Coordinates of N, CA and C in Angstrom, one line a residue:
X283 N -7.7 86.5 -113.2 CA -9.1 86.6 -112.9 C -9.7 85.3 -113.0
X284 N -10.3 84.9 -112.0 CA -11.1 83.5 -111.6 C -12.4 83.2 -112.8
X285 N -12.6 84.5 -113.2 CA -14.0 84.4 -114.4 C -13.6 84.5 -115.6
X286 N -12.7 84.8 -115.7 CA -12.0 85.0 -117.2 C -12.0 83.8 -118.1
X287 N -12.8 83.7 -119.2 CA -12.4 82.6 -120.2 C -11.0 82.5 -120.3
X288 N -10.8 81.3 -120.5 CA -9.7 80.6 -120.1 C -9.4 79.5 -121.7
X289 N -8.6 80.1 -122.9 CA -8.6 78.9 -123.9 C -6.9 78.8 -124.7
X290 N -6.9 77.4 -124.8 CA -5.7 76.6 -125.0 C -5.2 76.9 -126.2
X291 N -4.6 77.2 -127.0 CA -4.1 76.8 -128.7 C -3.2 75.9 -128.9
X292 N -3.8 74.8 -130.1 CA -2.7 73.7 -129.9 C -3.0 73.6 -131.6
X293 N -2.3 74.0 -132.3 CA -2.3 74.2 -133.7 C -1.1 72.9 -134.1
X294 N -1.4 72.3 -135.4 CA -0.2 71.4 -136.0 C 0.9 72.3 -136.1
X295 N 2.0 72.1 -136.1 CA 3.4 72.5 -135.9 C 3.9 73.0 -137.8
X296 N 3.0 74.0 -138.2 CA 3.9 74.2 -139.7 C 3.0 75.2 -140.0
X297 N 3.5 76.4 -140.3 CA 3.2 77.8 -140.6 C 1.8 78.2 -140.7
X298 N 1.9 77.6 -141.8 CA 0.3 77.5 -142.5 C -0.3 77.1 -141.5
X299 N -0.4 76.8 -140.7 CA -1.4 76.3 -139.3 C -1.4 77.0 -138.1
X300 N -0.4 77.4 -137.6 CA 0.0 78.1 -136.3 C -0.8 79.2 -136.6
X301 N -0.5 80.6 -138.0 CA -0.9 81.4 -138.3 C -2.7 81.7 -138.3
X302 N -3.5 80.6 -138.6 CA -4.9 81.0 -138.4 C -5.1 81.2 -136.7
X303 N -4.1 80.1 -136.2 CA -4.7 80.2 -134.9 C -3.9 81.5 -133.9
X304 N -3.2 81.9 -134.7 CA -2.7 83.5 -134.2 C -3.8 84.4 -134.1
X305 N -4.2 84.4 -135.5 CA -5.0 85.6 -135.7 C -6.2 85.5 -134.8
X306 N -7.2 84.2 -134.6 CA -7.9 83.4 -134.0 C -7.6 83.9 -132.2
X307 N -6.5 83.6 -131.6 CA -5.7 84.7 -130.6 C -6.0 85.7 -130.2
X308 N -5.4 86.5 -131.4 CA -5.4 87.8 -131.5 C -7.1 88.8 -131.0
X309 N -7.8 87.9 -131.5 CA -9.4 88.5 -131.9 C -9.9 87.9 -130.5
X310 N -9.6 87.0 -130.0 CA -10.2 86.6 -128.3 C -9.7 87.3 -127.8
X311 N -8.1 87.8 -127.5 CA -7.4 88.3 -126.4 C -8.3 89.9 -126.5
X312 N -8.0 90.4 -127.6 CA -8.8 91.5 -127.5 C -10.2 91.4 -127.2
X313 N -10.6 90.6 -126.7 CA -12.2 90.7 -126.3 C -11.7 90.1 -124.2
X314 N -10.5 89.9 -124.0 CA -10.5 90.2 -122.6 C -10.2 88.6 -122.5
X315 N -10.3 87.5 -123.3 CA -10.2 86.2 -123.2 C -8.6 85.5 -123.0
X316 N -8.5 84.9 -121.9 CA -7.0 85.0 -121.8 C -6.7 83.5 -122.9
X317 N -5.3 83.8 -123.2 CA -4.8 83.1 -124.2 C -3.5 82.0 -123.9
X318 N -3.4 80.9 -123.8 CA -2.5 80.3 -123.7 C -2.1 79.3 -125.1
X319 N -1.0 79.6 -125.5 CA -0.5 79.2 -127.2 C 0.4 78.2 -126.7
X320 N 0.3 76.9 -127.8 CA 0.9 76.0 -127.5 C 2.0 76.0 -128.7
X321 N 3.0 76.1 -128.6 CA 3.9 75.8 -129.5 C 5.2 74.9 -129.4
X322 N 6.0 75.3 -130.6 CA 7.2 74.4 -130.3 C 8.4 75.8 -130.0
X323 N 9.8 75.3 -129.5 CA 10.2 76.4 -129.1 C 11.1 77.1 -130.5
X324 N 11.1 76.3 -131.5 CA 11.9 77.0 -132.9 C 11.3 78.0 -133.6
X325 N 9.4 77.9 -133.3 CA 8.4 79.0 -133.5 C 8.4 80.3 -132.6
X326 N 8.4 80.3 -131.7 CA 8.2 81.4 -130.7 C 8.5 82.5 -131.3
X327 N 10.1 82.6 -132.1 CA 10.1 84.1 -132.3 C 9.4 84.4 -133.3
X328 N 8.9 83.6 -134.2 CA 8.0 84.2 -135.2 C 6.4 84.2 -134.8
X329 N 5.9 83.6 -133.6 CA 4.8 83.6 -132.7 C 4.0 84.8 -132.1
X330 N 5.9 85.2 -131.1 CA 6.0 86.6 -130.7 C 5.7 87.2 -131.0
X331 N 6.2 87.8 -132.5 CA 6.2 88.8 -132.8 C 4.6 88.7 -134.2
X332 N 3.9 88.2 -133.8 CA 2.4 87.9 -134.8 C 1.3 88.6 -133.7
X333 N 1.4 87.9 -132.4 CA 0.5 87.9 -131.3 C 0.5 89.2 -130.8
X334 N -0.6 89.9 -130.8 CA -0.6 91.3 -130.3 C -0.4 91.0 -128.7
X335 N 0.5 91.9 -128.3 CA 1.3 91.8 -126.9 C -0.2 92.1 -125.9
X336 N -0.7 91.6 -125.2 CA -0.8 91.4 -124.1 C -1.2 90.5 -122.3
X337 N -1.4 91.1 -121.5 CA -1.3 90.3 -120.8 C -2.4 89.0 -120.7
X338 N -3.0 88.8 -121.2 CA -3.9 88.3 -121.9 C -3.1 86.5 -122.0
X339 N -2.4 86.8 -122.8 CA -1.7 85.9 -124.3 C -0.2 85.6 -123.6
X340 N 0.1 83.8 -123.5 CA 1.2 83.4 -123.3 C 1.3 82.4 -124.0
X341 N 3.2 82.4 -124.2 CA 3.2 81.2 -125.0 C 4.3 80.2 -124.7
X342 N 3.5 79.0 -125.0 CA 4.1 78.2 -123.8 C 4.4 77.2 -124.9
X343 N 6.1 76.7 -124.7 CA 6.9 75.6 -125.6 C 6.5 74.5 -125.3
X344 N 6.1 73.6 -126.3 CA 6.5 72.0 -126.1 C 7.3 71.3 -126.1
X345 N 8.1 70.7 -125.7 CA 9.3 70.1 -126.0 C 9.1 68.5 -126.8
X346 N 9.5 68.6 -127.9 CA 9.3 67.1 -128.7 C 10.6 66.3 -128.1
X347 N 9.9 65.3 -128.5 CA 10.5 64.0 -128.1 C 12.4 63.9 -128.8
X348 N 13.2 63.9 -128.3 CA 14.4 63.6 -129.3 C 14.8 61.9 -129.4
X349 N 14.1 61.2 -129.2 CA 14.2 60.1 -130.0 C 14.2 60.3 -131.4
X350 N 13.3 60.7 -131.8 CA 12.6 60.6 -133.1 C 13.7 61.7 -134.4
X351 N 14.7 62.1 -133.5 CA 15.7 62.3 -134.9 C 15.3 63.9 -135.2
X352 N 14.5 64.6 -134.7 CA 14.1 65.8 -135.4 C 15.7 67.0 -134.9
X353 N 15.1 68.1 -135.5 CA 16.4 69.0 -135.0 C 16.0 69.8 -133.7
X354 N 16.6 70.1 -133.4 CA 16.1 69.9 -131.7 C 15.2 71.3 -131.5
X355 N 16.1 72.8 -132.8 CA 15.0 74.3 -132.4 C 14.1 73.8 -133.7
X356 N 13.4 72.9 -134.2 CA 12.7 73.0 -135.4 C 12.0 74.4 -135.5
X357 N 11.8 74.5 -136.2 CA 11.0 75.5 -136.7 C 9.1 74.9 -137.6
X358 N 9.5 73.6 -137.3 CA 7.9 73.3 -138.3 C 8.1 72.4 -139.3
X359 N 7.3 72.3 -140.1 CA 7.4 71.1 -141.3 C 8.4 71.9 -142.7
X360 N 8.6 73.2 -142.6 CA 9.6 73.6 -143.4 C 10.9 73.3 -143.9
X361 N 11.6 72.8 -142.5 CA 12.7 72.7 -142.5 C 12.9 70.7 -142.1
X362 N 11.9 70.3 -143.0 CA 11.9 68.9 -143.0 C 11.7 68.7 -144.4
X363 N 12.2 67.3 -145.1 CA 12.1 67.5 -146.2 C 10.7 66.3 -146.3
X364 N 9.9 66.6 -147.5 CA 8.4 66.2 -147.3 C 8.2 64.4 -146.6
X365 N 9.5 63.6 -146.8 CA 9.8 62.3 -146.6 C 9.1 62.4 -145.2
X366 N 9.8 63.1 -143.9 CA 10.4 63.5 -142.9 C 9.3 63.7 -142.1
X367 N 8.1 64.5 -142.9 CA 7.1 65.7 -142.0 C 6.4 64.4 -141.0
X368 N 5.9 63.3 -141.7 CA 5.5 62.5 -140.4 C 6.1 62.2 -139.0
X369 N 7.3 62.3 -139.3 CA 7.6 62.4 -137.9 C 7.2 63.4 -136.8
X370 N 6.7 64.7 -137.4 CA 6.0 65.7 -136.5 C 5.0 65.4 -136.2
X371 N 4.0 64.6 -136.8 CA 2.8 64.1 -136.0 C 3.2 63.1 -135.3
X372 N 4.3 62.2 -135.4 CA 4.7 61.3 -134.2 C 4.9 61.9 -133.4
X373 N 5.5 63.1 -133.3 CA 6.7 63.7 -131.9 C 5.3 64.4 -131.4
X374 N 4.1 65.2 -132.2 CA 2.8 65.8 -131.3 C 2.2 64.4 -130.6
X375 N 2.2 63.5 -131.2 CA 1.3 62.0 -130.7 C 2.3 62.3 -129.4
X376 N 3.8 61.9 -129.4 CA 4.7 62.0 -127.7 C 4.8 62.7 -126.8
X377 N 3.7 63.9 -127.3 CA 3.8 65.1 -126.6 C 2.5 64.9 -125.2
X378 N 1.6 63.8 -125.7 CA 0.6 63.7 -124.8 C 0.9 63.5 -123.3
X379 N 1.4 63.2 -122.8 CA 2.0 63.4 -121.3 C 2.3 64.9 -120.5
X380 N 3.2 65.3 -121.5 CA 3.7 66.6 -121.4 C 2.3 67.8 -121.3
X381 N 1.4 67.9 -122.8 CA 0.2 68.4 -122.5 C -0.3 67.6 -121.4
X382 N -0.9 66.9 -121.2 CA -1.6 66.5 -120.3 C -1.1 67.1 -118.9
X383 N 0.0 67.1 -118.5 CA 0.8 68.0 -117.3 C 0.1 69.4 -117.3
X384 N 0.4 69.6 -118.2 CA 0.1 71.3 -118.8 C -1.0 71.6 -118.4
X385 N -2.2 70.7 -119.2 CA -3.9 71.5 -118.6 C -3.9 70.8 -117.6
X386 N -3.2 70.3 -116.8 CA -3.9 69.9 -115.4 C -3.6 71.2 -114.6
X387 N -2.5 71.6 -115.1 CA -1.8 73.1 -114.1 C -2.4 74.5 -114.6
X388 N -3.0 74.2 -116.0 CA -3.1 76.0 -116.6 C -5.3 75.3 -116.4
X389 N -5.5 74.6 -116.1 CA -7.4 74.4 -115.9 C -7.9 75.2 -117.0
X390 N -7.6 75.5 -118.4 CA -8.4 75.7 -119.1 C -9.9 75.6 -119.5
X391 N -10.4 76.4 -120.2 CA -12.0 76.0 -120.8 C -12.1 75.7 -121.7
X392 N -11.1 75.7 -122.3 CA -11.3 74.9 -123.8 C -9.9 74.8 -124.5
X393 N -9.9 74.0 -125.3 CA -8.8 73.8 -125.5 C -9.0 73.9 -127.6
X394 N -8.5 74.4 -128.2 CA -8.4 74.1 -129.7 C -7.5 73.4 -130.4
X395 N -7.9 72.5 -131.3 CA -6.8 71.5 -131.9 C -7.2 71.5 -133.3
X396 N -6.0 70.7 -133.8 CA -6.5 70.3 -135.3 C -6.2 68.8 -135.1
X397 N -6.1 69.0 -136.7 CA -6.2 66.9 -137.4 C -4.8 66.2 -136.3
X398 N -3.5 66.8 -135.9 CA -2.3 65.8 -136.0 C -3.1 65.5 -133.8
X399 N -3.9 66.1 -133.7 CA -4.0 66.2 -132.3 C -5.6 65.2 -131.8
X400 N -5.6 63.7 -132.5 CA -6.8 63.2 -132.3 C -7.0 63.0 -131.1
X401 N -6.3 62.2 -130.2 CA -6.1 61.8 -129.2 C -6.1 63.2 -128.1
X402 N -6.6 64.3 -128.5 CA -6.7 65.2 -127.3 C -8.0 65.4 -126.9
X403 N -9.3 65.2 -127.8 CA -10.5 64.8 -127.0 C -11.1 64.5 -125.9
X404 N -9.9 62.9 -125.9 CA -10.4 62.0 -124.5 C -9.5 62.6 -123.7
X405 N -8.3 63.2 -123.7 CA -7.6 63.5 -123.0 C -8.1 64.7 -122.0
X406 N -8.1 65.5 -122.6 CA -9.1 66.9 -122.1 C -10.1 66.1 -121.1
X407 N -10.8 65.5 -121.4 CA -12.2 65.6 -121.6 C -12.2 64.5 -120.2
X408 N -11.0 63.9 -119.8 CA -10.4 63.5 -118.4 C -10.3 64.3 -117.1
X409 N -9.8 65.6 -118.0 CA -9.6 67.0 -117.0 C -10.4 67.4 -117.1
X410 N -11.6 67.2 -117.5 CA -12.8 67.8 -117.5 C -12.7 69.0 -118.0
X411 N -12.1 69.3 -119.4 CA -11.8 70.4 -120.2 C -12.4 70.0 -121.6
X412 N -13.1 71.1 -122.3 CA -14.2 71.0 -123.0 C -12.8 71.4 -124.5
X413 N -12.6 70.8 -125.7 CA -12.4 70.9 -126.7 C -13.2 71.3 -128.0
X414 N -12.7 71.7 -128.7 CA -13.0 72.3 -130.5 C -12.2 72.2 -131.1
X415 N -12.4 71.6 -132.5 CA -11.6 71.2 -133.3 C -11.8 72.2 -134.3
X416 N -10.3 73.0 -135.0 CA -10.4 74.2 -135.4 C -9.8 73.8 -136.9
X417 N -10.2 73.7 -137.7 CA -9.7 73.2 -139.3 C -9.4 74.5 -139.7
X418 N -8.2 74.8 -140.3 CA -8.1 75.8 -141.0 C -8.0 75.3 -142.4
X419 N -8.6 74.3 -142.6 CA -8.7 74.2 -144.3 C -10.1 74.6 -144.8
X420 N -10.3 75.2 -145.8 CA -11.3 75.6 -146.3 C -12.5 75.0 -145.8
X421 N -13.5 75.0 -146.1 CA -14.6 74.0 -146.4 C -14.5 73.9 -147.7
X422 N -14.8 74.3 -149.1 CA -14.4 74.3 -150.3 C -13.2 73.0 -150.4
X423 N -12.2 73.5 -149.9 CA -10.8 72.6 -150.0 C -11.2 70.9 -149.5
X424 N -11.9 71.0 -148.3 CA -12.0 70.3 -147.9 C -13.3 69.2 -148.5
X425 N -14.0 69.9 -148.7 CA -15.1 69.1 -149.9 C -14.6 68.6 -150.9
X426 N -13.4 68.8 -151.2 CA -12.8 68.4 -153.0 C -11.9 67.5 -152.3
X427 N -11.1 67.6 -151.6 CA -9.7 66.7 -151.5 C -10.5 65.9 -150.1
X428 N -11.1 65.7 -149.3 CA -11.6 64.7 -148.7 C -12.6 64.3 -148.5
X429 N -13.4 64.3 -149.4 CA -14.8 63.7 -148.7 C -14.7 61.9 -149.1
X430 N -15.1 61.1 -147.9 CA -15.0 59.4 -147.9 C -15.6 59.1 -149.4
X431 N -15.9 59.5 -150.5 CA -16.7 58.9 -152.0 C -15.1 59.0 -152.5
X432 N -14.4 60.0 -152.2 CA -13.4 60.1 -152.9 C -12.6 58.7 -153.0
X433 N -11.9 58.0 -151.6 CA -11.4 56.9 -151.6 C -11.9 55.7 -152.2
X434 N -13.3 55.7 -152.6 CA -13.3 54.1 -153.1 C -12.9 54.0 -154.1
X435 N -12.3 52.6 -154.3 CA -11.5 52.3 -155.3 C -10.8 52.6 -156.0
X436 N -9.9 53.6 -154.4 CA -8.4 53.8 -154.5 C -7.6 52.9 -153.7
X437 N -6.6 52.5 -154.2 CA -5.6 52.0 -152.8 C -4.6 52.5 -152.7
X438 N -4.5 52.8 -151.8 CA -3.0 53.8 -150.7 C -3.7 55.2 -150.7
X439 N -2.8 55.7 -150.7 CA -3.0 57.7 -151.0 C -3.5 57.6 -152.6
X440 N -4.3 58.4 -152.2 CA -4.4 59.3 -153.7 C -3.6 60.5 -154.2
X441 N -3.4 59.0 -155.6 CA -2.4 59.8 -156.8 C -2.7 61.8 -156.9
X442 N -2.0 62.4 -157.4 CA -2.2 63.7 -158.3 C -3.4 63.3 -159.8
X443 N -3.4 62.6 -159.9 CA -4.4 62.0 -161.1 C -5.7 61.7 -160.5
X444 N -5.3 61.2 -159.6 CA -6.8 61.1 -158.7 C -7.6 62.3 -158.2
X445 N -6.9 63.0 -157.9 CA -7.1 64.4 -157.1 C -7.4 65.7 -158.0
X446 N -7.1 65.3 -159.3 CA -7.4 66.4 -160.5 C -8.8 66.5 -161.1
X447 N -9.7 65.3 -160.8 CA -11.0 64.7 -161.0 C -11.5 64.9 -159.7
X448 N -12.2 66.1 -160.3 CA -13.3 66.3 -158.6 C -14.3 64.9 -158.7
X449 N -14.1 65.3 -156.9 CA -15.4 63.7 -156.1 C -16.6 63.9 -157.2
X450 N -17.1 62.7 -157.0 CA -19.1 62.7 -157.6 C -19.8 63.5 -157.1
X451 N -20.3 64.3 -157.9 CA -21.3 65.4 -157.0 C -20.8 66.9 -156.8
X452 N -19.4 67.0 -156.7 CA -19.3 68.3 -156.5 C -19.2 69.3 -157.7
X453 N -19.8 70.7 -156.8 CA -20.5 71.3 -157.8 C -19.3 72.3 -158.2
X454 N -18.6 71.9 -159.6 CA -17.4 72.4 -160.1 C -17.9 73.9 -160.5
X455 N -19.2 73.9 -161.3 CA -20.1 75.1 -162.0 C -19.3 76.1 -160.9
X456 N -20.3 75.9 -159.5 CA -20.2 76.5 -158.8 C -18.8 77.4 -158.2
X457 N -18.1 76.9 -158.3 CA -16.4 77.0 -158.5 C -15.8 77.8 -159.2
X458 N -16.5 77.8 -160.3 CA -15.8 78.2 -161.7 C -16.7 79.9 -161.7
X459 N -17.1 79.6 -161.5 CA -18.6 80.7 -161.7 C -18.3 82.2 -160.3
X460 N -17.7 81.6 -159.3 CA -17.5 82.5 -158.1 C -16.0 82.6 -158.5
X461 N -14.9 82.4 -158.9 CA -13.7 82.9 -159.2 C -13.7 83.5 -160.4
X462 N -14.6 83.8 -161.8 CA -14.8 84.1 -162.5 C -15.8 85.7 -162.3
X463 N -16.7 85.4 -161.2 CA -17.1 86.6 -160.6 C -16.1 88.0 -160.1
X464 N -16.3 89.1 -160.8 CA -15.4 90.0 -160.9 C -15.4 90.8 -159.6
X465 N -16.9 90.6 -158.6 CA -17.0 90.7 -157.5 C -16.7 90.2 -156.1
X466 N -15.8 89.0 -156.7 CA -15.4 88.0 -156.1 C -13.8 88.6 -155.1
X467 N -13.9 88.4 -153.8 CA -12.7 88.3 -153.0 C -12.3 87.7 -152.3
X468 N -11.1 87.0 -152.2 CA -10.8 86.0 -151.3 C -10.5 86.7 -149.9
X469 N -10.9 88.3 -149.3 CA -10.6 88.9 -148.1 C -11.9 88.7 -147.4
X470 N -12.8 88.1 -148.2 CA -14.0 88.7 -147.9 C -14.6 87.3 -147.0

């Protein structure tokens, strides 16, 4: 159908990630919004079978680069050992051609991405396809382990010693006080 919202899923390649943007899926397609899922092809069958079946919702493989050493059905950052996992943001960085092929052929309306997918902005946005950046990390999480106060007068990554000492300013009370709450659910 010519009127039909039209939106992309382009999730980082490791469980914990694919999964919000299933559910995310799941909740458009049932409002009539057609779905096109980007994955890798080691995912699919566990993709398949998350995504409520219909015609709606397809899911379309990327093929990573095999330069870069990975196993060829990966399945995600699981079956890499932690050394290793950057190379999956290398092989999504090589994947930009291949996407780029992709939404020129499927004309999307939007496309969703995360953090490994910076470079898809300008790219989209060539095809004249409008993007959103979809964080599935908390806001909470995300206020403690990254806010720019955190880094000064660190160099490199921050240590586990670094990261045990909340940033300046954040409101730990607050923290303590809502998980201590007996009313408190993390469904909610």
């Amino acid at each position: 159908m010519a009127d039909q919202l039209h939106v992309v899923m382009f999730p980082f390649f490791a469980f914990g990630h694919v999964s919000p943007f299933i559910q995310l899926s799941n909740k458009l397609s049932s409002r009539g919004i057609r779905i096109s899922f980007f994955t890798i092809p080691g995912f699919i069958p566990r993709v398949k079978t998350l995504l409520v079946p219909s015609p709606n919702t397809e899911i379309i493989p990327l093929q990573l680069p095999p330069s870069l050493g990975l196993p060829p059905n990966l399945a995600g950052t699981m079956e890499l050992p932690t050394s290793e996992a950057v190379k999956l943001i290398t092989a999504i960085d090589l994947t930009q051609p291949q996407v780029k092929t992709l939404l020129s052929e499927l004309k999307p309306d939007f496309v969703l991405f995360e953090f490994a997918q910076h470079w898809l902005p300008s790219l989209a946005s060539e095809l004249g396809i409008k993007t959103m950046f979809f964080s599935v990390f908390s806001a909470i999480a995300a206020a403690y382990i990254a806010p720019p106060g955190r880094l000064i007068g660190i160099e490199g990554t921050p240590t586990v010693d670094d990261l045990i000492q909340p940033p300046q300013g954040f409101p730990m009370r607050f923290v303590y006080n809502t998980f201590r709450n007996p009313n408190f659910s993390l469904l909610h």
